[in-house]
Coordinates of C-alpha atoms and ligand atoms in Angstrom, one line a residue:
Chain A
M1 CA 89.2 120.8 123.0
N2 CA 92.0 118.2 122.6
I3 CA 92.4 116.7 119.2
L4 CA 94.6 113.7 118.2
V5 CA 95.5 113.2 114.6
C6 CA 97.0 109.8 113.8
I7 CA 99.4 110.0 110.8
S8 CA 101.2 107.3 108.9
S9 CA 104.3 107.7 106.8
V10 CA 103.8 106.2 103.3
P11 CA 105.8 106.2 100.0
D12 CA 105.1 109.3 97.9
T13 CA 102.3 108.6 95.5
T14 CA 104.7 108.7 92.5
S15 CA 106.9 106.0 93.9
K16 CA 107.7 102.9 91.8
I17 CA 106.9 100.0 94.1
N18 CA 109.6 97.3 94.5
F19 CA 110.4 94.7 97.0
K20 CA 113.6 93.2 98.4
N21 CA 114.8 90.1 100.5
N22 CA 113.0 87.6 98.4
N23 CA 110.0 89.9 97.9
Q24 CA 109.4 89.9 101.6
E25 CA 110.0 93.5 102.4
F26 CA 109.2 96.8 100.7
D27 CA 112.3 98.3 99.1
D28 CA 112.5 101.9 100.3
N29 CA 115.7 102.6 98.5
G30 CA 115.4 106.1 96.9
V31 CA 111.8 106.3 98.0
Q32 CA 110.5 109.6 99.4
F33 CA 108.1 109.3 102.4
V34 CA 105.0 111.6 102.9
I35 CA 102.2 112.0 105.3
N36 CA 99.4 109.6 104.2
P37 CA 97.3 111.6 101.8
Y38 CA 94.0 110.8 103.6
D39 CA 95.6 112.0 107.0
E40 CA 96.6 115.3 105.4
F41 CA 92.9 116.3 105.2
G42 CA 92.3 115.5 108.9
L43 CA 95.5 117.4 109.9
T44 CA 94.4 120.5 108.0
K45 CA 90.9 120.2 109.5
S46 CA 92.3 120.0 113.0
V47 CA 94.5 123.1 112.5
M48 CA 91.4 124.9 111.3
L49 CA 89.4 123.8 114.3
K50 CA 92.2 125.0 116.5
Q51 CA 92.0 128.4 114.8
E52 CA 88.2 128.5 115.1
L53 CA 87.6 127.0 118.5
G54 CA 91.0 127.0 120.2
A55 CA 91.9 123.4 120.3
K56 CA 95.2 121.7 121.1
V57 CA 96.4 119.4 118.3
T58 CA 98.7 116.4 118.9
V59 CA 100.0 114.3 116.1
L60 CA 100.8 110.6 116.7
S61 CA 102.6 108.0 114.7
V62 CA 103.6 104.4 115.5
G63 CA 106.8 104.0 113.7
G64 CA 110.6 104.0 113.6
P65 CA 112.9 107.0 113.5
T66 CA 112.2 107.3 109.8
F67 CA 108.7 108.6 110.7
E68 CA 110.1 111.8 112.2
P69 CA 110.3 114.0 109.2
I70 CA 106.5 113.7 108.7
L71 CA 105.8 114.4 112.4
R72 CA 108.0 117.6 112.0
K73 CA 106.1 118.5 108.9
A74 CA 102.9 118.1 110.7
L75 CA 104.3 120.4 113.4
A76 CA 105.3 122.9 110.8
I77 CA 101.7 122.8 109.4
G78 CA 100.3 123.8 112.8
A79 CA 100.2 120.8 115.2
D80 CA 101.2 121.7 118.8
E81 CA 102.8 118.5 119.8
A82 CA 104.1 115.2 118.2
V83 CA 104.4 111.7 119.6
R84 CA 106.1 108.8 118.1
I85 CA 105.8 105.3 119.5
N86 CA 109.0 103.6 118.6
M87 CA 107.9 100.5 116.9
K88 CA 107.7 99.0 113.4
P89 CA 104.0 99.1 112.6
L90 CA 103.8 95.4 111.8
D91 CA 100.0 95.0 111.4
S92 CA 96.9 97.1 112.0
F93 CA 96.2 95.4 115.3
V94 CA 99.5 96.2 116.9
V95 CA 99.2 99.9 115.7
A96 CA 95.6 100.1 117.0
N97 CA 96.7 98.8 120.4
E98 CA 99.5 101.3 120.7
V99 CA 97.3 104.2 119.6
S100 CA 94.5 103.2 122.0
N101 CA 97.0 102.8 124.9
Y102 CA 98.3 106.3 124.3
I103 CA 94.7 107.7 124.1
K104 CA 93.9 106.0 127.5
D105 CA 96.8 107.7 129.1
N106 CA 95.9 111.2 127.6
E107 CA 92.5 112.6 127.2
F108 CA 91.3 113.5 123.8
D109 CA 87.8 114.7 122.6
L110 CA 88.3 113.9 119.0
I111 CA 90.6 111.5 117.2
I112 CA 91.1 112.0 113.5
C113 CA 92.6 109.2 111.3
G114 CA 92.6 108.6 107.5
R115 CA 90.3 106.3 105.8
E116 CA 93.1 104.0 104.7
S117 CA 96.8 104.1 104.5
I118 CA 97.9 104.0 100.8
D119 CA 100.8 101.5 101.5
Y120 CA 99.2 98.4 103.2
N121 CA 95.7 99.5 102.5
G122 CA 94.3 98.1 105.8
G123 CA 91.5 100.5 106.5
A124 CA 91.5 99.0 109.9
V125 CA 93.3 101.0 112.5
P126 CA 90.6 103.7 113.4
G127 CA 87.8 101.2 113.7
M128 CA 89.9 98.9 115.8
V129 CA 90.9 101.9 118.1
S130 CA 87.2 102.9 118.5
E131 CA 86.3 99.4 119.8
L132 CA 89.4 99.1 122.0
L133 CA 88.2 102.4 123.6
S134 CA 84.4 101.9 123.3
M135 CA 84.1 105.1 121.3
P136 CA 81.8 105.8 118.3
F137 CA 83.5 105.5 114.9
V138 CA 82.4 107.2 111.7
N139 CA 84.2 106.1 108.6
A140 CA 84.9 107.9 105.2
C141 CA 84.0 111.4 106.5
I142 CA 83.7 114.2 104.0
G143 CA 82.6 116.9 106.3
L144 CA 83.0 117.7 110.1
A145 CA 81.5 120.4 112.3
V146 CA 81.8 120.7 116.0
E147 CA 78.5 121.7 117.9
G148 CA 78.8 121.9 121.6
S149 CA 79.6 118.4 122.9
K150 CA 78.6 116.9 119.7
V151 CA 80.4 116.4 116.4
I152 CA 78.3 116.5 113.2
L153 CA 79.8 114.3 110.4
L154 CA 79.0 113.9 106.7
R155 CA 80.1 110.6 105.6
E156 CA 80.3 108.9 102.1
I157 CA 78.1 105.8 101.9
D158 CA 77.7 103.5 99.0
G159 CA 75.6 105.5 96.6
G160 CA 75.2 108.7 98.6
K161 CA 76.0 110.6 101.6
E162 CA 74.9 110.4 105.2
T163 CA 74.8 113.0 108.1
V164 CA 75.5 111.4 111.5
S165 CA 76.2 112.9 114.9
V166 CA 78.1 111.5 117.7
N167 CA 79.1 112.6 121.3
F168 CA 82.7 113.3 122.3
P169 CA 84.9 111.5 122.6
A170 CA 84.8 110.0 119.1
I171 CA 87.0 108.8 116.4
I172 CA 86.7 109.3 112.7
A173 CA 88.4 108.3 109.5
G174 CA 88.6 111.1 107.0
Q175 CA 89.2 111.7 103.3
K176 CA 89.0 114.5 100.8
G177 CA 86.0 116.7 101.6
L178 CA 86.9 117.0 105.3
V179 CA 88.7 120.0 103.8
E180 CA 89.0 120.6 100.1
E181 CA 92.2 120.0 98.2
S182 CA 92.9 123.7 97.7
E183 CA 92.6 124.3 101.4
L184 CA 95.3 121.8 102.3
L185 CA 97.9 123.6 104.5
I186 CA 101.6 123.4 103.6
P187 CA 104.4 124.4 105.9
N188 CA 105.6 128.0 105.6
M189 CA 108.9 129.5 106.8
R190 CA 107.4 130.7 110.1
G191 CA 105.9 127.2 110.7
I192 CA 109.1 125.5 110.0
M193 CA 111.0 127.7 112.4
Q194 CA 108.3 127.2 115.1
S195 CA 108.2 123.5 114.6
R196 CA 111.8 123.2 115.8
S197 CA 111.0 124.2 119.3
K198 CA 107.7 122.3 119.5
P199 CA 107.9 118.9 121.6
L200 CA 108.4 115.7 119.7
S201 CA 108.4 112.9 122.3
V202 CA 109.4 109.3 121.6
L203 CA 107.6 106.5 123.7
E204 CA 108.4 102.9 123.9
P205 CA 105.8 100.4 122.8
S206 CA 104.0 98.1 125.1
N207 CA 104.9 95.0 123.0
Q208 CA 101.6 93.6 121.9
E209 CA 100.8 90.5 119.8
I210 CA 100.3 90.8 116.1
R211 CA 97.4 89.0 114.4
T212 CA 98.6 88.8 110.8
N213 CA 102.1 88.6 109.2
S214 CA 103.1 89.9 105.8
L215 CA 104.7 86.9 104.1
S216 CA 105.6 88.2 100.7
F217 CA 104.8 90.6 97.9
S218 CA 104.3 90.3 94.2
L219 CA 103.8 92.8 91.4
P220 CA 100.8 92.5 88.9
D221 CA 101.6 90.7 85.7
K222 CA 103.0 92.9 82.9
K223 CA 100.3 94.0 80.5
Q224 CA 100.3 92.9 76.9
D225 CA 101.1 95.6 74.4
C226 CA 98.2 98.1 73.7
T227 CA 96.3 97.3 70.5
M228 CA 95.9 100.5 68.6
I229 CA 92.8 101.2 66.7
D230 CA 92.4 103.8 64.0
K231 CA 90.3 106.8 65.1
N232 CA 88.2 106.4 61.9
N233 CA 87.3 102.8 62.5
V234 CA 86.0 102.9 66.1
E235 CA 83.6 100.0 65.2
D236 CA 86.7 97.8 65.3
L237 CA 87.1 98.8 69.0
V238 CA 83.5 97.6 69.6
N239 CA 84.1 94.3 67.8
L240 CA 87.3 93.7 69.7
L241 CA 85.7 94.4 73.0
H242 CA 82.9 92.1 72.1
N243 CA 84.7 89.2 70.4
E244 CA 88.3 89.3 71.7
A245 CA 88.1 90.9 75.2
K246 CA 84.4 89.6 75.7
V247 CA 83.6 92.5 78.0
I248 CA 80.5 94.0 76.1
Chain B
M1 CA 84.1 76.0 110.9
S2 CA 81.1 77.5 109.1
V3 CA 81.3 80.6 107.1
L4 CA 79.1 83.7 107.8
V5 CA 78.5 86.4 105.2
Y6 CA 77.2 89.9 105.5
A7 CA 74.6 90.2 102.8
E8 CA 74.3 93.9 102.4
N9 CA 71.1 95.3 100.9
W10 CA 70.2 98.7 99.7
E11 CA 66.5 99.5 100.5
G12 CA 65.6 95.9 100.4
K13 CA 67.5 94.8 97.4
F14 CA 70.6 92.9 97.0
R15 CA 73.2 94.0 94.5
K16 CA 75.9 92.3 92.5
S17 CA 78.6 92.8 95.1
T18 CA 76.4 91.0 97.6
F19 CA 75.9 88.0 95.4
E20 CA 79.7 88.1 94.8
V21 CA 80.6 87.8 98.4
V22 CA 78.0 85.1 98.9
S23 CA 79.6 83.3 96.0
Y24 CA 83.0 83.7 97.5
A25 CA 81.8 82.4 100.9
S26 CA 80.3 79.4 99.2
Q27 CA 83.5 78.6 97.5
L28 CA 85.3 78.7 100.8
A29 CA 82.8 76.6 102.5
K30 CA 83.0 74.0 99.8
S31 CA 86.7 73.7 100.3
I32 CA 86.2 72.7 103.9
N33 CA 82.8 70.8 103.5
S34 CA 80.9 73.4 105.5
E35 CA 78.0 75.7 104.9
V36 CA 77.3 79.3 104.4
H37 CA 74.9 81.4 106.5
A38 CA 74.2 85.1 105.8
I39 CA 73.0 88.1 107.8
T40 CA 71.1 91.1 106.5
F41 CA 69.5 94.0 108.0
G42 CA 66.3 96.0 107.3
N43 CA 63.0 95.2 105.7
I44 CA 63.4 92.8 102.9
L45 CA 60.8 90.8 101.0
E46 CA 60.9 87.0 101.2
E47 CA 61.4 86.7 97.4
E48 CA 64.5 88.8 97.7
L49 CA 65.8 87.1 100.7
I50 CA 65.8 83.6 99.0
K51 CA 67.9 85.0 96.2
I52 CA 70.8 84.6 98.6
G53 CA 70.3 80.8 98.1
D54 CA 71.0 81.1 94.3
Y55 CA 74.7 81.5 95.3
G56 CA 74.9 78.8 97.8
A57 CA 73.9 80.2 101.3
V58 CA 71.6 77.8 103.1
K59 CA 70.3 80.2 105.8
V60 CA 69.7 83.9 105.9
Y61 CA 69.1 85.8 109.3
N62 CA 67.1 88.9 108.6
Y63 CA 67.2 91.5 111.4
N64 CA 64.4 93.8 110.2
K65 CA 64.7 96.4 113.1
I66 CA 68.2 97.3 112.9
N67 CA 69.4 100.2 110.9
K68 CA 72.3 99.2 108.7
S69 CA 74.0 102.5 109.2
N70 CA 74.7 101.7 112.8
N71 CA 78.0 100.0 112.4
Q72 CA 78.6 99.3 116.0
A73 CA 75.2 97.7 116.6
I74 CA 75.8 95.5 113.6
A75 CA 79.2 94.4 114.8
K76 CA 77.5 93.4 118.0
I77 CA 74.9 91.3 116.2
F78 CA 77.7 89.4 114.5
T79 CA 79.3 88.5 117.8
E80 CA 76.2 86.4 118.6
Y81 CA 77.4 84.0 116.0
Q82 CA 80.2 82.5 118.0
N83 CA 80.2 79.1 116.3
F84 CA 81.3 80.8 113.0
S85 CA 85.0 81.2 112.4
V86 CA 85.2 82.9 109.0
F87 CA 83.3 86.1 108.4
I88 CA 83.0 87.4 104.8
F89 CA 82.2 91.1 103.9
S90 CA 82.3 93.2 100.8
N91 CA 84.7 96.1 100.4
S92 CA 81.8 98.6 100.7
F93 CA 82.0 101.7 103.0
A94 CA 79.3 100.1 105.2
S95 CA 81.2 96.8 105.5
R96 CA 84.4 98.5 106.2
S97 CA 82.8 100.5 109.1
I98 CA 81.9 97.2 110.8
T99 CA 84.8 94.8 110.1
P100 CA 87.5 96.5 112.2
I101 CA 85.1 96.8 115.2
L102 CA 84.0 93.2 114.9
S103 CA 87.6 92.0 114.7
I104 CA 88.3 93.5 118.2
K105 CA 85.1 92.1 119.6
I106 CA 85.8 88.5 118.6
G107 CA 89.6 88.6 118.7
S108 CA 90.1 87.8 115.0
S109 CA 92.3 88.9 112.3
Y110 CA 91.0 91.2 109.7
V111 CA 92.3 91.3 106.1
S112 CA 90.7 93.9 103.5
N113 CA 91.0 94.3 99.8
V114 CA 91.2 90.4 99.5
V115 CA 91.7 89.0 96.0
S116 CA 92.1 85.3 96.5
L117 CA 90.3 82.4 98.2
L118 CA 91.5 81.9 101.9
D119 CA 93.9 78.9 102.0
F120 CA 92.9 77.0 105.0
N121 CA 95.9 74.7 105.2
N122 CA 98.5 77.5 105.2
K123 CA 96.1 80.2 106.7
T124 CA 97.1 82.6 104.1
V125 CA 95.2 85.0 101.7
R126 CA 96.2 87.5 99.1
K127 CA 95.3 91.1 99.1
Q128 CA 95.9 94.2 97.2
S129 CA 98.4 96.6 98.7
F130 CA 100.2 99.8 97.7
S131 CA 97.1 101.0 96.1
S132 CA 96.8 98.1 93.7
K133 CA 100.4 98.5 92.6
A134 CA 101.2 95.2 94.4
F135 CA 99.7 92.1 96.0
E136 CA 100.5 91.0 99.5
L137 CA 100.4 87.4 100.9
V138 CA 99.1 87.6 104.5
K139 CA 99.4 84.9 107.1
I140 CA 96.6 84.6 109.6
N141 CA 97.6 83.9 113.2
T142 CA 94.2 83.7 114.9
E143 CA 91.5 81.2 114.9
K144 CA 88.9 83.5 113.5
V145 CA 89.3 85.6 110.5
I146 CA 87.2 88.5 108.9
L147 CA 87.8 89.1 105.1
S148 CA 86.7 92.0 103.0
I149 CA 86.6 91.0 99.4
S150 CA 87.7 93.3 96.6
S151 CA 84.9 93.9 94.3
N152 CA 84.8 92.2 90.9
A153 CA 87.7 89.9 92.0
F154 CA 85.6 86.7 91.9
G155 CA 82.5 87.4 89.9
L156 CA 79.3 85.5 90.5
I157 CA 79.1 81.7 90.9
E158 CA 75.6 80.4 90.7
N159 CA 75.1 77.4 93.0
K160 CA 71.2 77.1 93.8
V161 CA 70.4 75.7 97.2
N162 CA 67.3 76.1 99.4
C163 CA 67.7 79.1 101.6
N164 CA 65.9 79.1 105.1
I165 CA 64.9 82.4 106.3
E166 CA 64.9 83.4 110.0
L167 CA 63.4 86.6 110.9
L168 CA 64.7 88.4 114.0
D169 CA 63.3 91.4 115.6
T170 CA 66.2 92.3 118.0
E171 CA 66.4 96.0 118.5
L172 CA 69.7 97.7 119.1
I173 CA 70.7 101.2 119.0
G174 CA 74.4 102.0 118.3
N175 CA 76.4 104.9 119.3
L176 CA 75.7 107.0 116.2
N177 CA 72.7 109.2 115.6
I178 CA 71.8 109.0 111.9
E179 CA 70.4 112.4 111.0
S180 CA 69.8 112.2 107.2
Q181 CA 70.7 110.5 104.1
E182 CA 71.1 111.8 100.5
K183 CA 71.2 109.3 97.8
S184 CA 72.5 109.8 94.3
R185 CA 69.6 108.1 92.6
G186 CA 69.3 106.1 89.3
K187 CA 73.0 105.7 89.0
I188 CA 75.2 102.6 88.8
S189 CA 77.5 102.8 91.7
L190 CA 81.3 102.9 91.0
S191 CA 82.3 100.1 93.1
E192 CA 79.7 97.8 91.5
A193 CA 80.0 98.7 88.0
D194 CA 81.1 96.2 85.3
I195 CA 81.9 99.1 83.0
I196 CA 83.2 102.5 83.8
V197 CA 83.5 105.5 81.5
S198 CA 86.1 107.9 83.0
A199 CA 87.2 111.3 81.8
G200 CA 89.9 113.8 82.6
R201 CA 91.0 117.3 82.0
G202 CA 91.1 116.5 78.2
M203 CA 87.3 117.1 78.3
K204 CA 88.0 120.8 78.8
G205 CA 85.1 121.6 81.0
P206 CA 81.8 120.3 82.7
E207 CA 79.7 121.5 79.9
N208 CA 81.2 118.7 77.8
W209 CA 80.2 115.8 80.1
H210 CA 77.0 115.1 78.3
L211 CA 79.3 113.2 75.9
I212 CA 80.6 111.0 78.7
E213 CA 77.2 110.5 80.1
S214 CA 75.7 109.5 76.7
L215 CA 78.5 107.0 76.2
A216 CA 78.0 105.7 79.7
S217 CA 74.3 105.2 79.3
E218 CA 74.6 103.7 75.8
I219 CA 77.0 101.0 77.1
G220 CA 75.5 100.7 80.6
A221 CA 78.4 102.1 82.5
A222 CA 79.0 104.2 85.6
T223 CA 80.9 107.5 85.2
A224 CA 84.2 108.4 86.9
C225 CA 86.8 111.1 86.6
S226 CA 90.4 112.1 87.3
K227 CA 91.3 114.0 90.5
P228 CA 91.8 117.4 89.0
V229 CA 88.4 117.2 87.5
S230 CA 86.8 116.7 90.8
D231 CA 89.1 119.1 92.5
S232 CA 87.8 121.8 90.0
G233 CA 84.2 120.9 90.8
W234 CA 83.5 119.7 87.3
R235 CA 82.3 116.4 88.8
P236 CA 81.3 115.3 92.3
H237 CA 84.0 114.1 94.6
S238 CA 82.4 110.6 94.7
E239 CA 83.5 110.1 91.1
H240 CA 87.2 110.6 91.8
V241 CA 89.1 107.5 91.1
G242 CA 92.8 106.8 91.8
Q243 CA 95.2 106.4 94.6
T244 CA 93.6 109.1 96.7
G245 CA 90.1 108.5 95.4
K246 CA 88.2 105.2 94.9
A247 CA 89.9 102.1 93.7
V248 CA 87.8 100.4 91.1
S249 CA 88.1 97.2 89.3
P250 CA 85.5 96.8 86.5
N251 CA 85.7 94.5 83.6
L252 CA 86.0 97.4 81.3
Y253 CA 87.5 100.9 82.1
I254 CA 87.3 103.4 79.3
A255 CA 89.6 106.4 80.0
I256 CA 88.9 109.5 77.9
G257 CA 91.2 112.6 78.0
I258 CA 93.2 111.3 81.1
S259 CA 96.9 111.3 80.9
G260 CA 97.4 108.2 83.0
A261 CA 99.5 109.6 85.8
I262 CA 100.8 106.9 88.2
Q263 CA 98.3 108.0 90.9
H264 CA 95.4 107.7 88.6
L265 CA 96.6 104.2 87.5
A266 CA 97.0 103.1 91.0
G267 CA 93.2 103.1 91.5
V268 CA 92.2 101.6 88.1
N269 CA 94.9 99.1 87.1
S270 CA 93.1 96.2 88.4
S271 CA 90.5 96.6 85.8
K272 CA 90.3 93.6 83.5
V273 CA 90.4 95.6 80.2
M274 CA 91.3 99.2 79.7
V275 CA 90.6 101.4 76.7
V276 CA 92.2 104.8 76.3
I277 CA 91.2 107.6 74.1
N278 CA 93.7 110.5 74.0
T279 CA 95.1 113.0 71.5
D280 CA 98.6 112.6 72.7
P281 CA 100.3 109.4 71.4
D282 CA 102.9 109.6 74.2
A283 CA 100.2 109.8 77.0
P284 CA 101.4 107.3 79.7
F285 CA 98.1 105.7 79.8
F286 CA 98.7 103.9 76.5
K287 CA 101.3 101.8 78.3
A288 CA 98.8 100.4 80.8
A289 CA 96.0 100.1 78.3
D290 CA 94.8 97.1 76.3
Y291 CA 93.1 99.1 73.5
G292 CA 94.0 102.6 72.5
I293 CA 92.7 105.2 70.0
I294 CA 94.7 108.3 69.4
G295 CA 92.3 111.0 68.7
D296 CA 90.2 113.9 69.9
A297 CA 87.6 112.9 72.3
F298 CA 85.1 115.4 70.8
E299 CA 85.4 113.5 67.5
V300 CA 85.9 109.9 68.7
V301 CA 83.3 109.7 71.5
P302 CA 80.3 110.6 69.3
K303 CA 81.4 107.9 66.8
L304 CA 81.9 105.4 69.6
I305 CA 78.3 106.1 70.7
E306 CA 77.0 105.5 67.1
A307 CA 79.2 102.4 66.9
I308 CA 77.8 101.0 70.1
K309 CA 74.2 101.8 69.0
N310 CA 74.7 99.9 65.8
F311 CA 76.4 97.0 67.6
K312 CA 73.3 96.7 69.9
N313 CA 71.0 96.6 66.9
Ligands
FAD401 C1 99.4 113.1 96.2 C2 98.7 113.0 94.9 C3 97.7 112.2 94.7 C4 97.0 112.1 93.6 N1 95.9 111.2 93.5 C5 95.3 111.1 92.2 C6 94.2 110.3 92.1 O1 93.7 109.6 93.0 N2 93.5 110.3 90.9 C7 93.9 111.0 89.9 O2 93.3 110.9 88.9 N3 94.9 111.8 90.0 C8 95.7 111.9 91.2 N4 96.7 112.7 91.3 C9 96.9 113.7 90.1 C10 97.7 113.1 89.0 O3 99.1 113.2 89.2 C11 97.5 113.8 87.7 O4 97.7 115.2 87.9 C12 96.0 113.7 87.3 O5 95.6 112.3 87.2 C13 95.9 114.2 85.8 O6 94.6 114.3 85.5 P1 94.1 114.3 84.0 O7 94.7 113.1 83.3 O8 92.6 114.4 83.9 O9 94.7 115.8 83.4 P2 96.0 116.0 82.5 O10 97.2 115.4 83.2 O11 96.0 117.4 82.3 O12 95.7 115.2 81.3 C14 94.8 115.4 80.3 C15 95.0 114.4 79.2 O13 94.0 114.7 78.2 C16 94.5 114.6 76.9 N5 93.6 115.5 76.0 C17 93.6 116.8 75.9 N6 92.6 117.2 75.1 C18 92.1 116.1 74.6 C19 91.0 115.8 73.7 N7 90.3 116.7 73.0 N8 90.8 114.6 73.4 C20 91.3 113.4 74.0 N9 92.4 113.7 75.0 C21 92.7 115.0 75.2 C22 95.9 115.1 77.0 O14 96.8 114.7 76.0 C23 96.3 114.6 78.4 O15 96.9 113.4 78.3 C24 97.4 112.8 92.5 C25 98.5 113.7 92.6 C26 99.2 113.8 93.8 C27 100.4 114.7 93.9
AMP402 N1 101.7 103.5 112.0 C1 100.6 104.4 112.2 N2 100.8 105.4 113.2 C2 99.8 106.3 113.4 N3 98.6 106.2 112.7 C3 98.5 105.2 111.9 C4 99.5 104.2 111.6 N4 99.0 103.5 110.6 C5 97.7 103.8 110.3 N5 97.4 104.9 111.0 C6 96.0 105.6 111.0 O1 95.1 104.8 110.6 C7 94.5 105.3 109.3 C8 94.1 104.0 108.5 O2 95.3 103.2 108.3 P1 95.2 101.7 108.0 O3 94.3 101.0 108.8 O4 96.7 101.2 108.1 O5 94.8 101.6 106.5 C9 95.6 106.0 108.7 O6 95.0 107.0 107.8 C10 96.2 106.7 109.9 O7 95.3 107.8 110.3

């Protein structure tokens, strides 16, 4: 079985978010980049499937050279091969096009993405890829099992869960539950040594159109100071919520 | 340039988030002197269908033979509405399984987590980005556009009109086999909730959650939790909020025994009002909160439940 895991490189979750060039660009000064947390679940799941069923795992990123550390990390975690498409991921459409072109040229049974990237929060790439390739798409997966030529998925729906099955090839967007937090693989010494000799190839993009431009960014307004209420007068809180904040 | 909205229903009933997106669509349509039509799937009674008109939609197309779980089939239905150029969805899981597919089918732009009305002159719209730590102004370069609206960003705007119903019995099977569903019954869903009572490791263990649940039921709230709480299995994963869980934006978020780590705040800081109850006066959450009580949850929460009971009388 051939598995492709699409990973994006995002600011570490503890990062303070700032912008530069008249708020037109994210300021990456001093920011640590990590594998998008939703993609980590899929990466670990694919390495588990490899151990169970003997799959080959390829990781793919559309991004500049700064994406390479996360690809190396994915190799150290257990992926067999990494591919970087050398282009600034300007919008979800351009990324989806590059990803689907890569998939067209290489055969995969299962493509695993994350539910959303935590930087631009598009939640768009995997669904777009599915349509570009006419494959089934299952969003927000919290469980995955392979059964012959089918894959059984448990997905989160609004107010519950749903089990669906699809035939290979298919594309899914995963989140916590695909594997548990405690199962997430981290690179060990042996993995890190091995990753150095694993292939990481760089491909040039096919130069596609973008459909949206990011014009500028802004930060939320600063909050007013917190009004403290004495723990012995909680009815004051109820009054404030009713009369001042008008939320109850 | 009419506006088409996906009026999602749950077993034949519309929820607030549906009326919210219909309200949004009507506001948009008004700004360009146009009208709003809605699409919905499954069996719905007429008296429910016409409620869409309360928020300004003049027509609703009801496909009663299409399973709303079949995202690809639904996307296909939307492509039959070629004369529409703006498509409005909620931010629900179901919506977001359809929107990216539809955007490829119709060659449109797609913007999710939208928090402003679409500006037709400049073709721009504002969305949340960096997990609610920032806003992004996005320019749309295509003629058609699909927007997923962040929940609670607009609220409901009543605007009663006559809503015509058109029943359609088109059948379409998509490329997913729906095997089974498990519903968490009788609970307010997190993404919809006006009020959320959320608790963290400060609650010590799952056996103490009855306090959180009584407070929630007293005040009509949904319950949520911090990540370590769901990681330890004290609460289901679906309650985990934050940067790597659900992003929520209720009118009122009550955080009990949660320290207020940056990853937690990322998912909740678009709440309108935040209340924090924590024993530690230096807990970072107080910096983000509007109202705070320094105190032990095991003392404060029962008092708060009492105070709310008294308030309601
Ligand atoms: C990649 C990554 C992603 C993450 N994503 C998320 C996320 O999405 N959501 C999330 O929540 N976290 C997330 N985290 C974890 C986050 O960093 C914090 O560890 C977590 O939010 C802490 O949870 P907590 O506040 O419940 O527990 P703690 O940090 O242990 O805080 C418990 C709080 O309870 C207070 N307390 C103790 N006893 C009482 C009492 N009797 N009454 C009142 N207060 C009491 C304490 O003073 C303390 O402030 C993420 C972390 C990483 C590394
Ligand atoms: N630049 C990228 N390179 C590779 N995969 C990506 C990239 N951006 C997004 N993805 C994948 O698409 C998922 C959803 O991202 P997004 O649509 O950007 O929110 C991510 O979790 C990744 O799996």
